[in-house]
């Protein structure tokens, strides 16, 4: 712990040293972040102000939108600001907070996606028992379980990182504080810690992905027995979920289910699960969803009409 105090801040090397690339990335990620905030806030308000909130799928979707905002906001504003400055620094405390926030909100998002898959499984495979199985109390318990799962995943990650001694150098080859880049600059043998990180983060990503994959295979097999219209509607909803799962889990599994080391491609893959996938979530869940589009139209048309009357 004494050697830890030798470093009060870290230097983030960022995405690129090229000024033109940095300016392009600044404009791109600023647009992505604003689009993410606007899209998820619109979804949140549309669901909260409509009867859709009483439906489990949209209840979970509102929580997913909240997690998207929290998860991305723990990294993206700092990234956008750093693209405009020469020396990109982050304090030790802020770095540890980023490690915790990324894993806490990220794992909650993973577990909410799993809850949404379970909801679709019950709706399609056990439609007659749907309202009994997915009642309001059980939905609340599922959301509570996602938060508990997030805490169980993130606190061990944080405690392992805080326990590392940092005595120099303090340059992190990334655009945010992640565990593998931090292991690289720790002044101790980090092999065991790296294995524990892979066992924790990697297995969480892999196991939940396998559970999601199996559930959607069962759903798709069940759809063969449904009518053409029922099959079309279910495929539209499940297609949105599967797209989000692939966008989020593909890069996450590459990032954490591997030997505890860093690669140059890490930063590019990290952009997918920290910015790109959360930005596309609102589009994916609204463009092919008639109920969601109708609710948005109704809520926002009423809002604008009230403003005009006033």
Short mmCIF file of C-alpha atoms in Angstrom, two decimals:
data_model
loop_
_atom_site.label_atom_id
_atom_site.label_comp_id
_atom_site.label_asym_id
_atom_site.label_seq_id
_atom_site.Cartn_x
_atom_site.Cartn_y
_atom_site.Cartn_z
CA UNK A 1 0.00 0.00 0.00
CA UNK A 2 2.94 2.35 0.63
CA UNK A 3 4.22 1.99 -2.95
CA UNK A 4 0.72 2.73 -4.19
CA UNK A 5 0.98 6.31 -2.95
CA UNK A 6 3.94 7.00 -5.24
CA UNK A 7 1.46 7.58 -8.08
CA UNK A 8 -1.35 10.09 -7.71
CA UNK A 9 -2.35 10.12 -11.38
CA UNK A 10 -2.07 8.13 -14.60
CA UNK A 11 -1.37 9.34 -18.13
CA UNK A 12 -3.75 7.96 -20.76
CA UNK A 13 -2.12 7.52 -24.18
CA UNK A 14 -5.53 7.68 -25.88
CA UNK A 15 -6.53 6.49 -29.33
CA UNK A 16 -3.97 8.26 -31.54
CA UNK A 17 -1.18 10.83 -31.56
CA UNK A 18 -2.30 12.28 -34.90
CA UNK A 19 -4.02 15.68 -34.41
CA UNK A 20 -6.31 15.23 -37.43
CA UNK A 21 -7.43 11.80 -36.25
CA UNK A 22 -8.01 13.19 -32.74
CA UNK A 23 -10.23 16.00 -34.13
CA UNK A 24 -12.16 13.52 -36.29
CA UNK A 25 -12.64 11.23 -33.27
CA UNK A 26 -13.73 14.20 -31.15
CA UNK A 27 -16.51 15.13 -33.59
CA UNK A 28 -17.50 11.48 -34.14
CA UNK A 29 -17.71 10.52 -30.48
CA UNK A 30 -19.38 13.77 -29.49
CA UNK A 31 -22.08 13.01 -32.05
CA UNK A 32 -22.30 9.38 -30.84
CA UNK A 33 -22.59 10.43 -27.19
CA UNK A 34 -25.28 13.07 -27.87
CA UNK A 35 -27.19 10.58 -30.04
CA UNK A 36 -26.91 7.97 -27.27
CA UNK A 37 -28.20 10.38 -24.61
CA UNK A 38 -31.07 11.69 -26.75
CA UNK A 39 -32.09 8.23 -27.97
CA UNK A 40 -32.11 6.62 -24.53
CA UNK A 41 -33.82 9.59 -22.85
CA UNK A 42 -36.55 9.50 -25.53
CA UNK A 43 -37.04 5.76 -24.91
CA UNK A 44 -37.13 6.27 -21.13
CA UNK A 45 -39.71 9.07 -21.27
CA UNK A 46 -41.80 7.29 -23.92
CA UNK A 47 -42.01 4.12 -21.82
CA UNK A 48 -42.50 5.88 -18.47
CA UNK A 49 -45.31 8.06 -19.84
CA UNK A 50 -47.21 5.28 -21.63
CA UNK A 51 -48.94 2.00 -20.76
CA UNK A 52 -45.89 0.14 -22.12
CA UNK A 53 -44.30 0.38 -18.66
CA UNK A 54 -46.74 -2.32 -17.48
CA UNK A 55 -45.33 -4.78 -20.03
CA UNK A 56 -42.25 -6.66 -18.76
CA UNK A 57 -40.28 -6.30 -22.02
CA UNK A 58 -40.53 -2.49 -21.98
CA UNK A 59 -40.01 -2.36 -18.22
CA UNK A 60 -36.66 -4.11 -18.76
CA UNK A 61 -35.94 -1.93 -21.80
CA UNK A 62 -36.33 1.22 -19.67
CA UNK A 63 -33.75 -0.14 -17.22
CA UNK A 64 -31.45 -1.07 -20.12
CA UNK A 65 -31.65 2.53 -21.39
CA UNK A 66 -30.76 3.83 -17.92
CA UNK A 67 -27.76 1.50 -17.74
CA UNK A 68 -26.64 2.54 -21.24
CA UNK A 69 -26.51 6.17 -20.09
CA UNK A 70 -24.67 5.38 -16.82
CA UNK A 71 -22.30 2.87 -18.41
CA UNK A 72 -21.20 5.06 -21.31
CA UNK A 73 -21.09 8.24 -19.20
CA UNK A 74 -18.41 6.67 -17.01
CA UNK A 75 -15.98 6.73 -19.96
CA UNK A 76 -17.13 8.79 -22.97
CA UNK A 77 -17.15 12.38 -21.57
CA UNK A 78 -13.57 11.89 -20.37
CA UNK A 79 -12.57 10.46 -23.78
CA UNK A 80 -14.16 13.39 -25.64
CA UNK A 81 -12.46 15.95 -23.39
CA UNK A 82 -9.08 14.22 -23.68
CA UNK A 83 -9.18 14.40 -27.48
CA UNK A 84 -8.81 18.21 -27.18
CA UNK A 85 -5.83 18.27 -24.80
CA UNK A 86 -2.18 17.36 -25.22
CA UNK A 87 -1.63 15.65 -21.87
CA UNK A 88 -4.38 13.22 -20.95
CA UNK A 89 -4.25 12.59 -17.20
CA UNK A 90 -6.62 10.92 -14.76
CA UNK A 91 -6.29 10.90 -10.98
CA UNK A 92 -5.81 7.61 -9.13
CA UNK A 93 -9.25 7.92 -7.50
CA UNK A 94 -11.01 8.69 -10.81
CA UNK A 95 -9.18 5.77 -12.42
CA UNK A 96 -10.40 3.35 -9.75
CA UNK A 97 -13.92 4.77 -10.10
CA UNK A 98 -13.82 4.12 -13.85
CA UNK A 99 -12.78 0.50 -13.23
CA UNK A 100 -15.67 0.05 -10.81
CA UNK A 101 -18.31 1.92 -12.86
CA UNK A 102 -17.46 0.13 -16.11
CA UNK A 103 -17.76 -3.31 -14.55
CA UNK A 104 -20.74 -2.44 -12.32
CA UNK A 105 -22.98 -0.85 -14.97
CA UNK A 106 -21.65 -3.11 -17.73
CA UNK A 107 -22.49 -6.31 -15.84
CA UNK A 108 -25.93 -4.96 -14.90
CA UNK A 109 -26.53 -4.36 -18.61
CA UNK A 110 -25.45 -7.94 -19.38
CA UNK A 111 -27.85 -9.35 -16.77
CA UNK A 112 -30.74 -7.13 -17.98
CA UNK A 113 -30.20 -8.49 -21.51
CA UNK A 114 -30.45 -11.97 -19.96
CA UNK A 115 -33.70 -11.02 -18.18
CA UNK A 116 -35.08 -9.72 -21.49
CA UNK A 117 -34.19 -13.02 -23.17
CA UNK A 118 -35.99 -14.90 -20.37
CA UNK A 119 -39.03 -12.64 -20.86
CA UNK A 120 -39.10 -13.44 -24.62
CA UNK A 121 -38.67 -17.16 -23.86
CA UNK A 122 -41.70 -17.17 -21.53
CA UNK A 123 -43.79 -15.03 -23.92
CA UNK A 124 -43.17 -17.32 -26.91
CA UNK A 125 -42.70 -20.76 -25.34
CA UNK A 126 -45.20 -20.49 -22.46
CA UNK A 127 -47.74 -17.85 -23.60
CA UNK A 128 -50.62 -19.15 -21.45
CA UNK A 129 -48.57 -18.77 -18.27
CA UNK A 130 -46.88 -15.50 -19.25
CA UNK A 131 -48.81 -13.12 -16.97
CA UNK A 132 -48.36 -15.46 -14.00
CA UNK A 133 -44.63 -16.02 -14.49
CA UNK A 134 -43.75 -12.44 -15.48
CA UNK A 135 -45.84 -10.54 -12.96
CA UNK A 136 -44.75 -7.16 -11.57
CA UNK A 137 -43.21 -8.59 -8.39
CA UNK A 138 -41.04 -11.07 -10.29
CA UNK A 139 -39.93 -8.37 -12.75
CA UNK A 140 -38.86 -6.17 -9.82
CA UNK A 141 -37.00 -9.12 -8.29
CA UNK A 142 -35.23 -9.78 -11.60
CA UNK A 143 -34.09 -6.15 -11.80
CA UNK A 144 -32.93 -6.31 -8.18
CA UNK A 145 -31.02 -9.49 -9.03
CA UNK A 146 -29.25 -7.71 -11.92
CA UNK A 147 -28.05 -5.00 -9.50
CA UNK A 148 -26.91 -7.62 -6.99
CA UNK A 149 -25.11 -9.49 -9.78
CA UNK A 150 -23.44 -6.25 -10.86
CA UNK A 151 -22.19 -5.66 -7.32
CA UNK A 152 -20.95 -9.24 -6.93
CA UNK A 153 -19.01 -8.92 -10.17
CA UNK A 154 -17.58 -5.40 -9.79
CA UNK A 155 -16.49 -5.21 -6.14
CA UNK A 156 -13.97 -8.09 -6.45
CA UNK A 157 -12.59 -6.44 -9.61
CA UNK A 158 -12.21 -3.14 -7.77
CA UNK A 159 -10.59 -4.70 -4.71
CA UNK A 160 -8.07 -6.58 -6.88
CA UNK A 161 -7.18 -3.35 -8.70
CA UNK A 162 -6.90 -1.25 -5.54
CA UNK A 163 -4.60 -3.90 -4.07
CA UNK A 164 -2.06 -3.43 -6.89
CA UNK A 165 1.07 -1.39 -6.10
CA UNK A 166 1.81 1.41 -8.63
CA UNK A 167 5.25 2.95 -8.35
CA UNK A 168 5.95 3.95 -11.98
CA UNK A 169 5.72 4.16 -14.93
CA UNK A 170 2.22 5.60 -14.95
CA UNK A 171 1.37 5.61 -18.70
CA UNK A 172 -1.70 3.53 -19.63
CA UNK A 173 -1.96 2.54 -23.29
CA UNK A 174 -5.73 3.02 -23.46
CA UNK A 175 -8.35 5.77 -23.49
CA UNK A 176 -9.83 4.76 -20.10
CA UNK A 177 -8.77 2.84 -17.02
CA UNK A 178 -9.30 -0.85 -17.65
CA UNK A 179 -7.88 -3.71 -15.63
CA UNK A 180 -5.52 -5.31 -18.17
CA UNK A 181 -3.71 -2.01 -19.03
CA UNK A 182 -3.41 -1.32 -15.28
CA UNK A 183 -1.92 -4.77 -14.66
CA UNK A 184 0.73 -3.89 -17.24
CA UNK A 185 1.97 -0.84 -15.26
CA UNK A 186 1.71 -2.40 -11.77
CA UNK A 187 5.13 -2.95 -10.16
CA UNK A 188 4.51 -6.54 -9.08
CA UNK A 189 3.86 -9.95 -10.61
CA UNK A 190 0.24 -9.73 -11.80
CA UNK A 191 -0.17 -13.21 -13.33
CA UNK A 192 -2.51 -14.52 -10.60
CA UNK A 193 -4.53 -11.29 -10.60
CA UNK A 194 -4.84 -11.51 -14.39
CA UNK A 195 -6.10 -15.09 -14.19
CA UNK A 196 -8.68 -14.04 -11.57
CA UNK A 197 -9.84 -11.16 -13.80
CA UNK A 198 -10.26 -13.56 -16.74
CA UNK A 199 -12.09 -16.03 -14.49
CA UNK A 200 -14.43 -13.26 -13.31
CA UNK A 201 -15.06 -11.00 -16.33
CA UNK A 202 -14.40 -13.57 -19.03
CA UNK A 203 -16.63 -16.25 -17.53
CA UNK A 204 -19.45 -13.77 -16.82
CA UNK A 205 -19.39 -12.73 -20.49
CA UNK A 206 -19.11 -16.29 -21.80
CA UNK A 207 -21.71 -17.92 -19.53
CA UNK A 208 -24.32 -15.21 -20.10
CA UNK A 209 -23.67 -15.31 -23.85
CA UNK A 210 -24.15 -19.11 -23.90
CA UNK A 211 -27.36 -18.77 -21.86
CA UNK A 212 -28.64 -16.10 -24.27
CA UNK A 213 -27.63 -18.15 -27.32
CA UNK A 214 -29.39 -21.29 -26.04
CA UNK A 215 -32.54 -19.36 -25.08
CA UNK A 216 -32.83 -17.77 -28.52
CA UNK A 217 -32.23 -21.14 -30.24
CA UNK A 218 -35.13 -22.60 -28.20
CA UNK A 219 -37.27 -19.56 -29.07
CA UNK A 220 -36.53 -19.89 -32.80
CA UNK A 221 -37.30 -23.62 -32.73
CA UNK A 222 -40.62 -22.93 -30.96
CA UNK A 223 -41.58 -20.33 -33.60
CA UNK A 224 -41.89 -23.08 -36.23
CA UNK A 225 -45.23 -24.06 -34.68
CA UNK A 226 -46.70 -20.54 -34.73
CA UNK A 227 -48.74 -18.69 -37.34
CA UNK A 228 -47.01 -16.61 -40.01
CA UNK A 229 -48.08 -13.33 -38.35
CA UNK A 230 -47.04 -14.51 -34.87
CA UNK A 231 -43.73 -15.73 -36.26
CA UNK A 232 -43.10 -12.40 -38.00
CA UNK A 233 -43.80 -10.33 -34.88
CA UNK A 234 -41.70 -12.58 -32.62
CA UNK A 235 -38.80 -12.64 -35.08
CA UNK A 236 -38.86 -8.84 -35.30
CA UNK A 237 -38.56 -8.50 -31.52
CA UNK A 238 -36.01 -11.30 -31.09
CA UNK A 239 -34.00 -10.01 -34.05
CA UNK A 240 -33.52 -6.71 -32.21
CA UNK A 241 -32.38 -8.51 -29.06
CA UNK A 242 -29.98 -10.79 -30.94
CA UNK A 243 -28.41 -7.80 -32.74
CA UNK A 244 -27.75 -6.03 -29.43
CA UNK A 245 -26.31 -9.20 -27.88
CA UNK A 246 -23.87 -9.72 -30.78
CA UNK A 247 -22.75 -6.07 -30.81
CA UNK A 248 -22.12 -6.07 -27.06
CA UNK A 249 -20.85 -9.58 -26.35
CA UNK A 250 -18.56 -10.10 -29.37
CA UNK A 251 -16.04 -7.40 -28.40
CA UNK A 252 -16.52 -8.07 -24.65
CA UNK A 253 -15.59 -11.74 -25.00
CA UNK A 254 -12.55 -10.81 -27.10
CA UNK A 255 -11.54 -8.25 -24.48
CA UNK A 256 -11.78 -10.44 -21.39
CA UNK A 257 -11.84 -14.16 -22.30
CA UNK A 258 -8.17 -14.57 -23.18
CA UNK A 259 -4.73 -14.59 -21.55
CA UNK A 260 -4.28 -11.52 -19.29
CA UNK A 261 -2.34 -9.28 -21.66
CA UNK A 262 -2.96 -6.25 -23.88
CA UNK A 263 -3.18 -5.99 -27.68
CA UNK A 264 -3.19 -2.94 -30.00
CA UNK A 265 -6.71 -3.91 -31.15
CA UNK A 266 -8.09 -3.66 -27.61
CA UNK A 267 -8.92 0.04 -27.96
CA UNK A 268 -10.88 -0.51 -31.18
CA UNK A 269 -12.88 -3.40 -29.72
CA UNK A 270 -13.49 -1.42 -26.52
CA UNK A 271 -15.11 1.34 -28.59
CA UNK A 272 -17.80 -1.16 -29.62
CA UNK A 273 -18.93 -2.10 -26.12
CA UNK A 274 -18.42 1.35 -24.53
CA UNK A 275 -19.86 3.65 -27.22
CA UNK A 276 -21.03 2.02 -30.47
CA UNK A 277 -23.35 -0.71 -29.12
CA UNK A 278 -25.04 1.54 -26.49
CA UNK A 279 -25.57 4.20 -29.20
CA UNK A 280 -27.28 1.74 -31.55
CA UNK A 281 -29.51 0.23 -28.82
CA UNK A 282 -32.24 2.91 -29.09
CA UNK A 283 -32.34 2.57 -32.89
CA UNK A 284 -32.37 -1.23 -32.80
CA UNK A 285 -35.21 -1.36 -30.24
CA UNK A 286 -37.40 1.29 -31.90
CA UNK A 287 -37.06 1.09 -35.69
CA UNK A 288 -38.48 -2.44 -35.93
CA UNK A 289 -40.89 -2.16 -33.00
CA UNK A 290 -44.38 -0.90 -33.89
CA UNK A 291 -45.56 -0.65 -30.26
CA UNK A 292 -42.53 1.44 -29.31
CA UNK A 293 -42.94 3.76 -32.32
CA UNK A 294 -46.66 4.24 -31.56
CA UNK A 295 -45.93 5.02 -27.91
CA UNK A 296 -43.23 7.54 -28.88
CA UNK A 297 -45.53 9.20 -31.39
CA UNK A 298 -48.34 9.44 -28.87
CA UNK A 299 -46.24 10.75 -25.97
CA UNK A 300 -44.27 13.30 -27.97
CA UNK A 301 -47.19 14.50 -30.10
CA UNK A 302 -49.18 15.14 -26.90
CA UNK A 303 -46.22 16.99 -25.40
CA UNK A 304 -45.78 19.26 -28.42
CA UNK A 305 -49.52 19.89 -28.76
CA UNK A 306 -49.69 21.00 -25.10
CA UNK A 307 -46.79 23.39 -25.66
CA UNK A 308 -48.53 24.89 -28.70
CA UNK A 309 -51.76 25.45 -26.73
CA UNK A 310 -49.82 27.14 -23.95
#
